[in-house]
XYZ file of C-alpha atoms in Angstrom:
494
model
C 105.074 125.651 122.892
C 107.201 126.461 119.841
C 104.478 128.785 118.578
C 104.311 130.522 121.968
C 108.081 130.978 122.022
C 108.018 132.390 118.501
C 105.392 134.915 119.582
C 107.314 135.696 122.796
C 110.465 136.698 120.892
C 108.422 139.270 118.963
C 106.250 140.461 121.864
C 109.356 140.983 124.007
C 110.486 143.510 121.375
C 107.047 145.222 121.321
C 106.009 143.773 117.963
C 102.225 143.202 117.799
C 101.438 139.532 117.127
C 98.314 137.752 115.881
C 98.485 134.380 117.604
C 95.868 131.727 116.810
C 94.338 130.383 120.025
C 94.116 126.847 118.657
C 95.438 124.631 115.853
C 94.685 125.868 112.340
C 95.484 124.484 108.892
C 98.748 125.777 107.443
C 96.905 127.724 104.666
C 95.289 129.931 107.347
C 98.666 131.564 108.046
C 99.400 132.868 104.515
C 95.717 133.786 104.241
C 95.887 135.745 107.508
C 99.126 137.512 106.480
C 97.268 139.086 103.547
C 93.993 139.701 105.391
C 95.659 141.355 108.387
C 98.374 143.101 106.328
C 101.081 141.534 108.467
C 104.757 141.791 107.502
C 105.330 138.051 107.910
C 103.746 134.808 109.066
C 105.146 131.788 110.868
C 103.634 128.312 110.883
C 104.978 125.687 113.279
C 104.435 122.313 111.636
C 105.981 118.938 110.908
C 103.395 118.674 108.112
C 103.052 114.995 107.146
C 106.324 114.010 108.847
C 107.008 112.738 112.350
C 106.790 115.199 115.255
C 110.604 115.076 115.559
C 110.714 116.873 112.211
C 108.769 119.839 113.560
C 109.671 122.887 111.554
C 109.251 126.558 111.029
C 107.583 127.762 107.849
C 107.908 131.462 107.073
C 105.698 133.624 104.836
C 106.583 137.092 103.583
C 104.224 140.081 103.524
C 102.995 139.032 100.062
C 101.392 135.951 101.641
C 103.767 133.534 99.866
C 106.533 131.451 101.430
C 109.885 133.189 101.527
C 112.261 132.715 98.620
C 115.749 134.031 98.012
C 117.090 136.533 99.080
C 114.883 136.676 102.203
C 115.722 133.137 103.346
C 119.473 133.770 103.161
C 119.198 137.183 104.850
C 117.185 135.689 107.724
C 119.793 132.954 108.232
C 122.519 135.615 108.173
C 120.697 137.559 110.928
C 120.353 134.386 113.007
C 124.069 133.661 112.695
C 124.925 137.223 113.734
C 122.854 136.918 116.912
C 123.091 133.424 118.368
C 122.400 134.434 121.989
C 118.623 134.660 122.660
C 117.400 138.070 123.850
C 116.059 138.597 127.344
C 112.397 137.687 127.454
C 112.693 135.236 124.569
C 111.842 132.284 126.801
C 108.832 133.930 128.416
C 106.050 131.941 126.773
C 103.522 133.478 129.198
C 103.785 136.736 127.230
C 101.236 135.255 124.825
C 98.656 135.277 127.651
C 99.597 138.615 129.249
C 100.778 140.991 126.507
C 98.280 143.599 125.251
C 100.085 143.377 121.900
C 98.771 139.866 121.278
C 95.463 139.343 119.469
C 93.646 136.136 118.533
C 92.565 136.331 114.864
C 90.886 132.896 114.843
C 87.223 133.874 114.455
C 87.817 136.702 111.989
C 90.155 134.664 109.773
C 87.974 131.561 109.857
C 84.837 133.556 108.952
C 86.592 135.502 106.166
C 88.200 132.343 104.773
C 84.869 130.501 104.576
C 83.265 133.521 102.923
C 86.088 133.864 100.374
C 85.845 130.139 99.684
C 82.399 130.674 98.206
C 83.980 132.577 95.297
C 84.947 129.172 93.872
C 81.583 127.530 94.593
C 79.669 127.260 91.299
C 76.920 124.696 91.902
C 75.492 125.347 95.340
C 71.993 124.138 94.396
C 73.356 120.775 93.243
C 75.480 120.479 96.398
C 72.411 121.001 98.566
C 70.435 118.290 96.763
C 73.063 115.614 96.152
C 72.781 112.104 97.565
C 76.543 111.594 97.237
C 78.226 110.897 100.553
C 81.807 111.809 101.385
C 84.195 110.466 104.007
C 86.948 112.757 105.296
C 90.041 111.764 107.240
C 92.223 114.419 108.819
C 95.058 111.967 109.583
C 95.336 112.851 113.268
C 95.920 116.452 112.221
C 94.100 119.779 112.295
C 91.779 119.512 109.273
C 88.544 118.133 110.776
C 86.752 121.294 111.974
C 87.745 123.332 108.950
C 86.775 120.788 106.296
C 83.391 120.444 108.036
C 82.944 124.239 107.820
C 84.105 124.325 104.185
C 81.502 121.723 103.171
C 78.863 123.784 104.964
C 80.004 126.921 103.090
C 79.392 125.056 99.802
C 75.910 123.931 100.871
C 76.864 120.290 101.464
C 75.921 117.970 104.276
C 79.047 117.538 106.430
C 81.428 114.772 105.312
C 81.585 111.661 107.528
C 84.747 111.875 109.653
C 86.989 108.884 110.420
C 86.543 108.874 114.221
C 89.935 107.311 115.048
C 91.783 109.972 112.993
C 89.604 113.002 113.630
C 91.528 114.665 116.489
C 95.119 115.909 116.652
C 97.506 113.183 117.821
C 101.262 113.770 117.551
C 101.901 110.009 117.639
C 99.749 109.331 114.550
C 98.626 106.207 116.343
C 96.648 104.506 113.541
C 99.101 104.911 110.654
C 102.697 103.902 110.103
C 103.271 107.096 108.161
C 100.852 110.072 108.236
C 101.428 110.935 104.586
C 98.307 110.506 102.417
C 100.598 110.489 99.364
C 101.473 106.889 100.262
C 98.084 105.847 98.865
C 95.778 102.979 99.690
C 97.846 101.470 102.518
C 97.495 104.574 104.729
C 93.873 105.216 103.697
C 92.742 101.840 105.048
C 90.458 103.173 107.839
C 88.761 105.757 105.634
C 88.117 103.301 102.790
C 86.570 100.721 105.140
C 84.364 103.406 106.722
C 83.307 104.627 103.266
C 82.273 101.077 102.283
C 80.261 100.763 105.473
C 78.578 104.154 104.979
C 78.085 103.705 101.234
C 80.176 106.802 100.487
C 81.786 106.735 97.045
C 84.414 109.446 97.553
C 87.065 109.764 100.263
C 88.961 113.017 100.824
C 92.066 112.936 103.018
C 93.855 116.044 104.235
C 97.408 115.600 105.523
C 98.061 116.508 109.201
C 98.552 120.248 108.591
C 95.732 120.225 106.003
C 97.611 121.840 103.121
C 97.595 118.749 100.884
C 94.788 116.516 99.649
C 94.463 112.873 98.636
C 91.294 111.564 96.963
C 89.972 108.030 96.479
C 86.873 106.963 94.554
C 85.122 103.616 94.609
C 84.849 102.106 91.138
C 81.964 100.042 89.749
C 83.731 96.758 90.539
C 84.057 97.773 94.213
C 87.796 98.507 94.086
C 89.166 101.921 95.070
C 91.074 104.251 92.781
C 93.463 106.507 94.691
C 94.285 109.386 92.372
C 97.832 110.620 91.989
C 98.606 114.319 92.402
C 99.022 114.631 88.640
C 95.662 112.959 87.943
C 93.908 115.223 90.431
C 95.563 118.223 88.770
C 94.102 117.184 85.409
C 90.646 117.115 87.023
C 91.123 120.398 88.915
C 92.599 122.170 85.870
C 89.719 121.037 83.646
C 87.143 121.970 86.294
C 88.484 125.430 87.163
C 88.659 126.362 83.473
C 85.242 124.845 82.715
C 83.680 126.867 85.564
C 85.534 130.039 84.503
C 84.204 129.650 80.948
C 80.642 129.146 82.218
C 80.619 132.224 84.403
C 82.973 134.674 82.605
C 81.587 137.822 81.033
C 81.477 138.065 77.197
C 84.401 140.510 77.155
C 86.632 138.306 79.367
C 89.902 137.520 77.588
C 91.169 133.945 77.853
C 94.680 135.275 77.170
C 94.565 136.982 80.565
C 94.049 133.625 82.323
C 96.913 131.619 83.853
C 97.575 128.226 85.414
C 100.875 127.138 86.964
C 102.702 123.973 87.943
C 106.128 123.094 89.235
C 108.553 121.758 86.672
C 108.525 118.172 88.046
C 104.728 118.038 87.827
C 102.533 116.794 84.971
C 102.447 118.839 81.762
C 98.687 118.215 81.412
C 97.883 121.892 82.114
C 100.224 122.862 79.270
C 98.243 120.589 76.924
C 94.907 122.056 78.074
C 96.295 125.610 77.770
C 97.506 124.986 74.195
C 94.020 123.936 73.112
C 91.994 126.409 75.167
C 94.142 129.515 74.716
C 95.097 130.419 78.300
C 98.670 130.698 79.610
C 100.574 127.961 81.378
C 103.772 128.602 83.341
C 106.267 126.404 85.155
C 108.185 127.210 88.325
C 110.938 125.509 90.279
C 109.725 122.721 92.626
C 108.105 123.985 95.810
C 105.002 126.068 96.383
C 107.091 129.038 97.512
C 107.944 129.628 93.840
C 104.319 129.245 92.743
C 103.047 131.610 95.470
C 105.494 134.384 94.563
C 104.840 134.062 90.844
C 101.049 134.065 91.309
C 101.356 137.270 93.371
C 103.343 138.898 90.518
C 100.702 137.853 87.981
C 97.834 139.161 90.143
C 99.666 142.455 90.685
C 99.885 142.758 86.889
C 96.150 142.312 86.420
C 96.218 138.643 85.381
C 93.671 136.038 86.481
C 95.058 132.828 87.991
C 92.624 129.901 88.203
C 94.721 127.035 89.502
C 98.241 125.921 90.406
C 99.677 122.642 91.666
C 102.635 120.433 92.474
C 102.558 116.679 91.898
C 102.954 115.845 95.600
C 99.181 116.425 96.072
C 99.486 120.179 96.616
C 96.693 122.259 95.011
C 95.752 125.925 94.904
C 92.193 126.537 93.657
C 91.581 130.256 93.221
C 93.907 132.862 94.748
C 92.600 133.554 98.259
C 95.576 131.594 99.609
C 98.947 131.860 97.847
C 99.972 128.372 98.940
C 98.686 124.847 98.601
C 95.438 124.340 100.481
C 93.847 120.967 101.280
C 90.707 122.469 102.833
C 89.568 124.334 99.712
C 90.737 121.491 97.444
C 88.626 118.968 99.425
C 85.391 120.882 98.938
C 86.140 121.750 95.280
C 86.642 118.054 94.461
C 83.364 117.292 96.284
C 81.526 119.835 94.121
C 83.172 118.441 90.989
C 82.138 114.874 91.918
C 78.600 116.094 92.602
C 78.363 117.878 89.247
C 79.790 114.860 87.380
C 77.359 112.529 89.126
C 74.491 114.662 87.822
C 75.874 113.843 84.338
C 76.236 110.117 85.239
C 80.027 110.363 85.319
C 82.580 109.443 87.958
C 85.832 111.324 88.600
C 87.758 108.421 87.038
C 85.578 108.494 83.905
C 86.009 112.256 83.579
C 89.778 111.838 83.864
C 89.678 109.545 80.820
C 87.553 112.116 78.972
C 90.202 114.791 79.731
C 93.035 112.546 78.519
C 91.172 111.683 75.333
C 90.529 115.365 74.686
C 93.965 116.783 75.503
C 96.272 113.754 75.211
C 97.222 111.061 77.707
C 99.678 112.258 80.349
C 100.979 109.221 82.198
C 103.454 109.893 84.976
C 105.571 107.779 87.313
C 107.442 109.135 90.305
C 109.642 107.276 92.726
C 112.966 107.573 94.503
C 116.161 105.898 95.607
C 117.698 106.369 99.042
C 121.320 107.479 99.144
C 122.981 108.485 102.408
C 126.302 109.486 100.853
C 126.410 113.080 99.515
C 129.628 112.306 97.571
C 127.847 109.540 95.609
C 124.951 111.858 94.773
C 127.416 114.517 93.594
C 129.261 111.957 91.453
C 126.040 110.722 89.776
C 125.027 114.227 88.682
C 128.542 115.316 87.661
C 128.760 112.236 85.422
C 125.599 113.382 83.620
C 127.148 116.823 83.054
C 130.313 115.305 81.602
C 128.855 112.271 79.882
C 130.812 111.640 76.670
C 133.265 114.464 77.174
C 133.764 117.362 79.621
C 130.675 119.623 79.779
C 128.570 117.448 77.500
C 125.209 115.965 78.451
C 123.921 112.596 77.179
C 122.227 112.645 73.758
C 120.366 109.383 74.340
C 119.362 107.057 77.150
C 119.482 103.438 76.011
C 117.362 103.363 72.845
C 115.711 106.727 73.520
C 116.977 109.914 71.860
C 117.129 113.078 73.955
C 116.108 116.321 72.245
C 116.681 118.796 75.116
C 118.458 118.949 78.470
C 117.820 121.527 81.192
C 120.028 121.699 84.284
C 118.757 124.271 86.782
C 121.670 123.542 89.139
C 124.048 125.105 86.612
C 121.556 127.265 84.680
C 121.917 125.410 81.345
C 119.026 124.786 78.938
C 119.764 123.438 75.448
C 116.273 124.397 74.188
C 116.889 128.141 74.678
C 118.641 130.206 71.977
C 121.240 131.427 74.497
C 121.401 128.016 76.261
C 120.442 129.689 79.573
C 117.660 128.326 81.782
C 114.547 130.523 82.070
C 113.945 129.096 85.545
C 116.102 130.582 88.340
C 119.375 128.759 89.011
C 119.174 126.679 92.185
C 122.708 125.646 93.134
C 121.714 124.192 96.501
C 120.133 121.070 94.996
C 120.685 118.861 91.968
C 118.100 118.865 89.183
C 118.390 117.850 85.524
C 115.442 117.450 83.103
C 115.610 115.422 79.879
C 113.059 115.888 77.088
C 112.911 112.848 74.789
C 111.955 112.714 71.121
C 109.044 110.367 71.887
C 107.291 113.027 74.020
C 108.516 111.786 77.379
C 109.919 114.247 79.944
C 112.051 112.926 82.825
C 113.641 114.786 85.733
C 116.230 113.566 88.216
C 116.573 115.634 91.370
C 117.684 115.462 94.974
C 115.285 116.086 97.829
C 115.808 119.243 99.838
C 114.953 117.548 103.129
C 115.646 113.825 102.784
C 118.506 111.560 101.559
C 116.739 110.797 98.289
C 117.335 110.911 94.546
C 113.884 111.299 93.014
C 112.864 110.606 89.455
C 109.821 112.002 87.700
C 108.924 110.657 84.261
C 105.898 111.499 82.158
C 104.721 110.366 78.765
C 102.998 113.383 77.181
C 101.038 111.950 74.266
C 99.131 113.796 71.582
C 95.310 113.395 71.580
C 95.500 111.055 68.561
C 97.793 108.602 70.455
C 95.001 106.886 72.308
C 96.387 103.404 73.042
C 97.010 103.744 76.749
C 98.651 100.344 77.243
C 101.196 101.049 74.500
C 102.064 104.418 76.035
C 102.394 102.851 79.513
C 104.697 100.129 78.229
C 106.944 102.685 76.532
C 107.071 104.811 79.689
C 108.068 101.776 81.795
C 110.852 100.873 79.364
C 112.148 104.423 79.339
C 112.206 104.552 83.158
C 114.162 101.283 83.250
C 116.694 102.768 80.802
C 116.889 105.967 82.862
C 117.620 104.077 86.081
C 120.089 101.665 84.496
C 122.037 104.200 82.410
C 121.902 107.366 84.499
C 121.518 106.321 88.149
C 123.330 102.940 88.045
C 121.850 101.764 91.389
C 123.959 98.590 91.721
C 127.224 100.403 91.113
C 126.283 103.364 93.340
C 124.753 101.373 96.210
C 121.316 103.005 95.941
C 118.360 101.522 97.814
C 115.102 101.477 95.892
C 112.088 103.025 97.654
C 110.060 99.817 97.948
C 112.919 98.048 99.725
């Protein structure tokens, strides 16, 4: 109904509208904006949240989510015109207006055709005995993931029947967010064991994010984090590019991107392999816009990601896309199996080659904006006014970047290269031992999140030592910088 009303507002003003006749994955909207040369796109979705959180996601004509100044200008226009126009409530316009077209078949066909640009081992896919289970988490992913597997030459993945069809009540899971890991993947893991399928792919309800689990030799399941999957995807997309690129292709023209709170593993791979790595502010809207700039300047972008299981393989869609990511990981698993390797084993190979990147992310709940403000202001005025901490417990800090204020101690002019983002709090500390930690507030929830990663050099290969040091540093970070007891913060697991 919200989608019909959105279309009605435009149709009532004689604006032609492409309106999908049924549910589609979120990535289909930015894809369609570019394919149909539309001036904007709107997706109605609560994503992986409850239906009460239903929202309105807007894409600009470049096929990327809107960033400043468009977001602020749109809000300004809304505030200048709070009374709905005549005809705005006429949701029947979608069925009667000659200005409405259904792009479903065209977009679906084009998308599946474009998808094949990142299919490199079709023969192997057609022959493999590997079986895959897919859960769409009561969302919209089922039909499209089935078609994507077909486009790559695979047998269709086995769907989880109880979670295959859209259900706004998410009746089999407490929380429809595949990022929560094994607890919410219960049904798909049990089905995979029954069907003897070694790999589970899970798309979130609007199918723009992807979780992956793989059964290990001892029968247990490894659910990969977003950062671990990014290491695999980054390695794979570059490996495939190298195999198929022409002799005159220049690796210096190749780019990969990640948000600043995500793993630095792509940076490590880029340093060794010679391609470019760039960081953006958190949120795929920043990645999408930057990728468009790079493409317009003749650059080649292979992969981009954010740690919250959002992946962009190739550049057909300038947003995260769980449908393409699901079939790319299936092809990767198939290729690795032909070399007697699992995804988990290949991840270790990548870490041994480019350096272990071990990350931990969690959050504290805080319902008092004044407390959050106080915590971050203390960090900006730590020993004296306008001075940031130089150590955290036993750990020395070499650089501080604060994108809320635009400060970056690592730059010659002390100004952040990333755009200033005053609307949320975010400070990043780089430690002398190679660890990078960021504290930030969530844009949508009452949370203070922390992201910490130990970025080791290839020669530092004792994983347990690195993990222990990371844990100790996180404890120091929480105790010294967040002070949960004093500030009344509730830890996530509580």
